[in-house]
Short mmCIF file of C-alpha atoms in Angstrom, two decimals:
data_model
loop_
_atom_site.label_atom_id
_atom_site.label_comp_id
_atom_site.label_asym_id
_atom_site.label_seq_id
_atom_site.Cartn_x
_atom_site.Cartn_y
_atom_site.Cartn_z
CA MET A 1 -77.93 85.94 -169.14
CA ARG A 2 -78.17 88.82 -171.59
CA ILE A 3 -74.82 90.14 -172.82
CA LEU A 4 -74.79 93.51 -174.57
CA TYR A 5 -72.04 94.83 -176.83
CA PHE A 6 -71.42 98.44 -177.81
CA ALA A 7 -69.38 100.59 -180.21
CA LYS A 8 -66.24 99.00 -181.69
CA ILE A 9 -66.85 95.67 -179.93
CA SER A 10 -70.38 95.41 -181.34
CA GLU A 11 -69.06 96.44 -184.76
CA GLU A 12 -66.29 93.84 -184.74
CA LEU A 13 -68.58 91.04 -183.53
CA GLY A 14 -71.28 92.06 -186.00
CA LYS A 15 -73.98 91.90 -183.30
CA ASN A 16 -75.39 93.88 -180.37
CA GLU A 17 -76.10 91.07 -177.95
CA ASP A 18 -75.86 87.40 -177.02
CA LEU A 19 -77.84 85.17 -174.69
CA LEU A 20 -75.86 82.77 -172.51
CA LEU A 21 -77.20 80.31 -169.97
CA ILE A 22 -75.04 79.94 -166.87
CA LYS A 23 -75.51 77.90 -163.72
CA ASP A 24 -74.89 79.52 -160.32
CA LYS A 25 -72.51 82.46 -160.50
CA LEU A 26 -69.42 83.13 -162.55
CA ARG A 27 -66.83 85.88 -162.62
CA ILE A 28 -66.98 88.20 -165.66
CA ILE A 29 -63.59 86.91 -166.75
CA ASP A 30 -65.01 83.36 -166.80
CA VAL A 31 -67.87 84.55 -169.04
CA VAL A 32 -65.37 86.25 -171.38
CA ASN A 33 -63.36 83.01 -171.57
CA ILE A 34 -66.54 81.12 -172.55
CA LEU A 35 -67.23 83.74 -175.25
CA LYS A 36 -63.64 83.52 -176.56
CA LYS A 37 -64.19 79.82 -177.26
CA LYS A 38 -67.22 80.48 -179.47
CA ASN A 39 -65.11 81.22 -182.56
CA GLU A 40 -62.02 83.04 -183.82
CA LYS A 41 -63.86 86.37 -184.16
CA TYR A 42 -64.78 86.39 -180.44
CA ASN A 43 -61.30 85.20 -179.55
CA LEU A 44 -59.74 88.15 -181.38
CA VAL A 45 -62.15 90.78 -180.00
CA PHE A 46 -61.62 89.67 -176.39
CA LYS A 47 -57.90 89.03 -176.66
CA LYS A 48 -56.81 92.36 -175.11
CA ILE A 49 -59.12 92.43 -172.12
CA SER A 50 -57.27 95.39 -170.56
CA ASN A 51 -58.94 97.65 -173.17
CA ILE A 52 -62.44 96.44 -172.32
CA LYS A 53 -64.91 97.79 -169.75
CA PHE A 54 -67.78 95.93 -168.10
CA ALA A 55 -71.06 96.76 -166.40
CA ILE A 56 -73.48 94.54 -164.50
CA ASN A 57 -77.07 95.84 -164.44
CA CYS A 58 -75.90 99.36 -165.41
CA GLU A 59 -73.17 99.58 -162.73
CA TYR A 60 -69.48 99.58 -163.70
CA ALA A 61 -67.84 96.27 -162.79
CA THR A 62 -64.42 94.63 -162.95
CA LYS A 63 -63.45 91.35 -164.57
CA ASN A 64 -63.36 89.64 -161.17
CA ASP A 65 -66.92 90.61 -160.18
CA TYR A 66 -69.48 87.82 -160.07
CA ILE A 67 -72.51 87.58 -162.31
CA THR A 68 -75.59 85.31 -162.31
CA ASP A 69 -77.97 84.19 -165.04
CA ASN A 70 -80.50 86.90 -164.10
CA ASP A 71 -78.02 89.75 -164.63
CA GLU A 72 -77.42 91.92 -167.67
CA LEU A 73 -73.76 92.12 -168.61
CA ALA A 74 -72.54 94.94 -170.86
CA ILE A 75 -69.15 94.77 -172.58
CA PHE A 76 -67.75 97.89 -174.20
CA PRO A 77 -64.61 99.94 -174.99
CA PRO A 78 -63.66 102.89 -172.76
CA VAL A 79 -66.37 105.54 -173.19
CA THR A 80 -65.65 108.58 -175.34
CA GLY A 81 -68.17 110.81 -173.67
CA GLY A 82 -70.97 113.11 -174.68
CA MET B 1 -86.33 117.65 -163.60
CA LYS B 2 -86.01 115.61 -166.73
CA ILE B 3 -83.35 113.76 -168.70
CA TYR B 4 -83.85 112.73 -172.32
CA PHE B 5 -81.56 110.68 -174.54
CA GLN B 6 -82.94 110.92 -178.06
CA LYS B 7 -82.04 110.83 -181.75
CA LYS B 8 -84.14 113.81 -182.80
CA ASP B 9 -82.99 117.42 -182.65
CA PHE B 10 -84.31 119.89 -180.09
CA ASN B 11 -85.52 123.46 -180.47
CA ILE B 12 -83.26 125.52 -178.20
CA GLY B 13 -85.57 128.54 -178.03
CA LYS B 14 -88.69 126.49 -177.34
CA GLU B 15 -87.04 124.39 -174.63
CA LEU B 16 -85.52 127.43 -172.90
CA ASN B 17 -88.78 129.36 -173.09
CA ASN B 18 -90.84 126.50 -171.64
CA PHE B 19 -88.27 125.92 -168.90
CA SER B 20 -88.22 129.61 -168.03
CA LYS B 21 -92.03 129.77 -167.87
CA LYS B 22 -92.06 126.72 -165.59
CA ASN B 23 -89.52 128.30 -163.23
CA LYS B 24 -90.98 131.72 -162.42
CA ASN B 25 -89.61 132.12 -158.90
CA VAL B 26 -85.89 131.55 -159.42
CA GLY B 27 -83.00 133.99 -159.58
CA SER B 28 -81.10 132.37 -162.44
CA ILE B 29 -81.60 130.18 -165.48
CA ILE B 30 -78.49 129.06 -167.38
CA SER B 31 -78.44 127.16 -170.67
CA PHE B 32 -75.59 125.25 -172.29
CA VAL B 33 -75.66 123.91 -175.85
CA GLY B 34 -72.97 121.51 -177.08
CA LYS B 35 -72.53 121.27 -180.88
CA VAL B 36 -70.73 119.03 -183.37
CA ARG B 37 -67.39 120.60 -184.33
CA PRO B 38 -67.00 120.69 -188.16
CA VAL B 39 -63.25 120.04 -187.80
CA ASN B 40 -61.71 117.73 -185.20
CA ASN B 41 -57.96 117.03 -184.88
CA ASN B 42 -57.39 118.72 -188.28
CA ASN B 43 -59.86 116.37 -189.97
CA LYS B 44 -62.89 117.78 -191.74
CA LEU B 45 -65.94 115.95 -190.45
CA LYS B 46 -68.57 114.51 -192.80
CA PHE B 47 -70.75 113.20 -189.98
CA MET B 48 -70.60 111.49 -186.61
CA GLU B 49 -72.34 108.41 -185.19
CA ILE B 50 -72.90 108.20 -181.44
CA ASP B 51 -73.58 104.73 -180.05
CA CYS B 52 -75.02 104.67 -176.55
CA TYR B 53 -76.04 102.30 -173.77
CA LYS B 54 -79.13 104.33 -173.03
CA LYS B 55 -80.35 102.47 -169.96
CA MET B 56 -76.99 102.76 -168.19
CA ALA B 57 -76.51 106.38 -169.32
CA LEU B 58 -79.87 107.28 -167.77
CA HIS B 59 -79.18 105.36 -164.56
CA GLN B 60 -75.71 106.88 -164.13
CA THR B 61 -76.81 110.41 -165.08
CA ASN B 62 -79.58 110.28 -162.47
CA LYS B 63 -77.00 109.25 -159.87
CA ILE B 64 -74.53 112.05 -160.68
CA ILE B 65 -77.33 114.64 -160.79
CA ASP B 66 -78.52 113.50 -157.33
CA ILE B 67 -74.98 114.15 -156.06
CA LEU B 68 -74.82 117.58 -157.74
CA ILE B 69 -78.23 118.56 -156.36
CA SER B 70 -77.21 117.49 -152.85
CA LYS B 71 -74.65 120.35 -152.94
CA GLY B 72 -77.64 122.72 -152.74
CA GLY B 73 -79.10 125.66 -154.60
CA ILE B 74 -80.46 123.84 -157.67
CA ILE B 75 -84.21 124.18 -158.15
CA ASP B 76 -84.82 122.52 -161.51
CA TYR B 77 -82.93 121.13 -164.50
CA GLN B 78 -83.48 119.64 -167.93
CA VAL B 79 -80.98 117.62 -169.96
CA ILE B 80 -81.36 116.53 -173.59
CA HIS B 81 -78.50 114.50 -175.08
CA ARG B 82 -78.69 113.24 -178.65
CA PHE B 83 -77.22 110.06 -180.12
CA GLY B 84 -77.27 108.44 -183.58
CA LYS B 85 -76.12 110.21 -186.74
CA LEU B 86 -75.13 113.86 -186.30
CA LEU B 87 -73.88 116.36 -188.88
CA PRO B 88 -71.32 119.16 -188.40
CA SER B 89 -72.84 122.08 -186.43
CA ASP B 90 -75.76 119.91 -185.20
CA ASN B 91 -76.82 120.29 -181.59
CA ILE B 92 -75.61 117.41 -179.37
CA VAL B 93 -76.56 118.40 -175.85
CA LEU B 94 -78.75 120.93 -174.07
CA ILE B 95 -78.53 121.54 -170.34
CA LEU B 96 -80.90 123.95 -168.62
CA VAL B 97 -80.58 124.71 -164.94
CA ALA B 98 -82.60 126.91 -162.60
CA SER B 99 -81.15 128.06 -159.30
CA GLN B 100 -81.58 130.83 -156.76
CA HIS B 101 -78.16 132.26 -157.64
CA ARG B 102 -76.07 131.94 -160.82
CA LYS B 103 -73.02 130.40 -159.14
CA GLU B 104 -74.68 127.04 -158.32
CA GLY B 105 -76.05 126.86 -161.86
CA PHE B 106 -72.65 127.38 -163.49
CA PHE B 107 -71.07 124.76 -161.19
CA PHE B 108 -73.90 122.31 -162.00
CA ILE B 109 -73.36 122.67 -165.75
CA GLU B 110 -69.56 122.48 -165.55
CA ASP B 111 -69.60 119.40 -163.30
CA LEU B 112 -72.24 117.62 -165.39
CA ILE B 113 -70.39 118.29 -168.67
CA LYS B 114 -67.11 117.08 -167.16
CA TRP B 115 -68.92 113.92 -166.09
CA PHE B 116 -70.51 113.46 -169.55
CA LYS B 117 -67.06 113.81 -171.16
CA SER B 118 -65.47 111.07 -169.07
CA LYS B 119 -68.13 108.69 -167.77
CA ILE B 120 -71.34 108.57 -169.77
CA THR B 121 -71.77 105.36 -171.80
CA PHE B 122 -71.56 107.06 -175.19
CA TRP B 123 -69.12 106.24 -178.00
CA LYS B 124 -68.39 108.57 -180.90
CA LYS B 125 -67.33 107.45 -184.35
CA GLU B 126 -66.27 110.20 -186.74
CA PHE B 127 -66.51 109.89 -190.52
CA TYR B 128 -64.14 112.01 -192.63
CA LEU B 129 -63.81 112.30 -196.41
CA ASN B 130 -61.86 109.06 -196.93
CA SER B 131 -61.75 107.42 -193.52
CA SER B 132 -63.48 106.93 -190.19
CA ALA B 133 -62.37 106.45 -186.59
CA TRP B 134 -63.79 105.65 -183.18
CA LEU B 135 -62.69 108.43 -180.86
CA LYS B 136 -60.40 107.58 -177.96
CA SER B 137 -61.37 107.98 -174.34
CA GLN B 138 -60.83 111.50 -172.97
CA LYS B 139 -59.80 110.19 -169.54
#
């Protein structure tokens, strides 16, 4: 699964994307919990999940929505508009 | 009917002229240009960086424009929205809309801008003389 990061989240992680292999389907929150275990930087960035927005394949999603390995997950702060 | 998300600037006169030539049989063409404010929240701006999730922005903008067009009266439109590094007074966005009557065109522009301000997957970071800040959501 491709995971994309934007704006402050991308800046704090020091990267724009990750690749993660998952079996079957997982909820977004489960994916975030996997990411948090990667290292302290991830753990800090994803600590306050209430300030984070998600999208699956370019559609807004919530932390309890399910995702599969073929999906593109985007993780970003609330948008600040054009 | 075109939407562009791009780093490069646009020529307002050229875009409006081409759009007008393309839409000979309409009653109204309205243009809106959004620009970078040199001062924001009492801070003098050095420059701004806009990060964007281009694929999602395009997908979502197409969806909202389909809804706006379903209200009727819109004949053609063109949207150019810039991202990347922008300086004070730079152009950010150009919306052109052709309609039979002006009213539908003004509604189209107002609704689209409101949507851009609250929903489009763009993030602005402003750089001032001695500091910088990601802007907060306008919702």
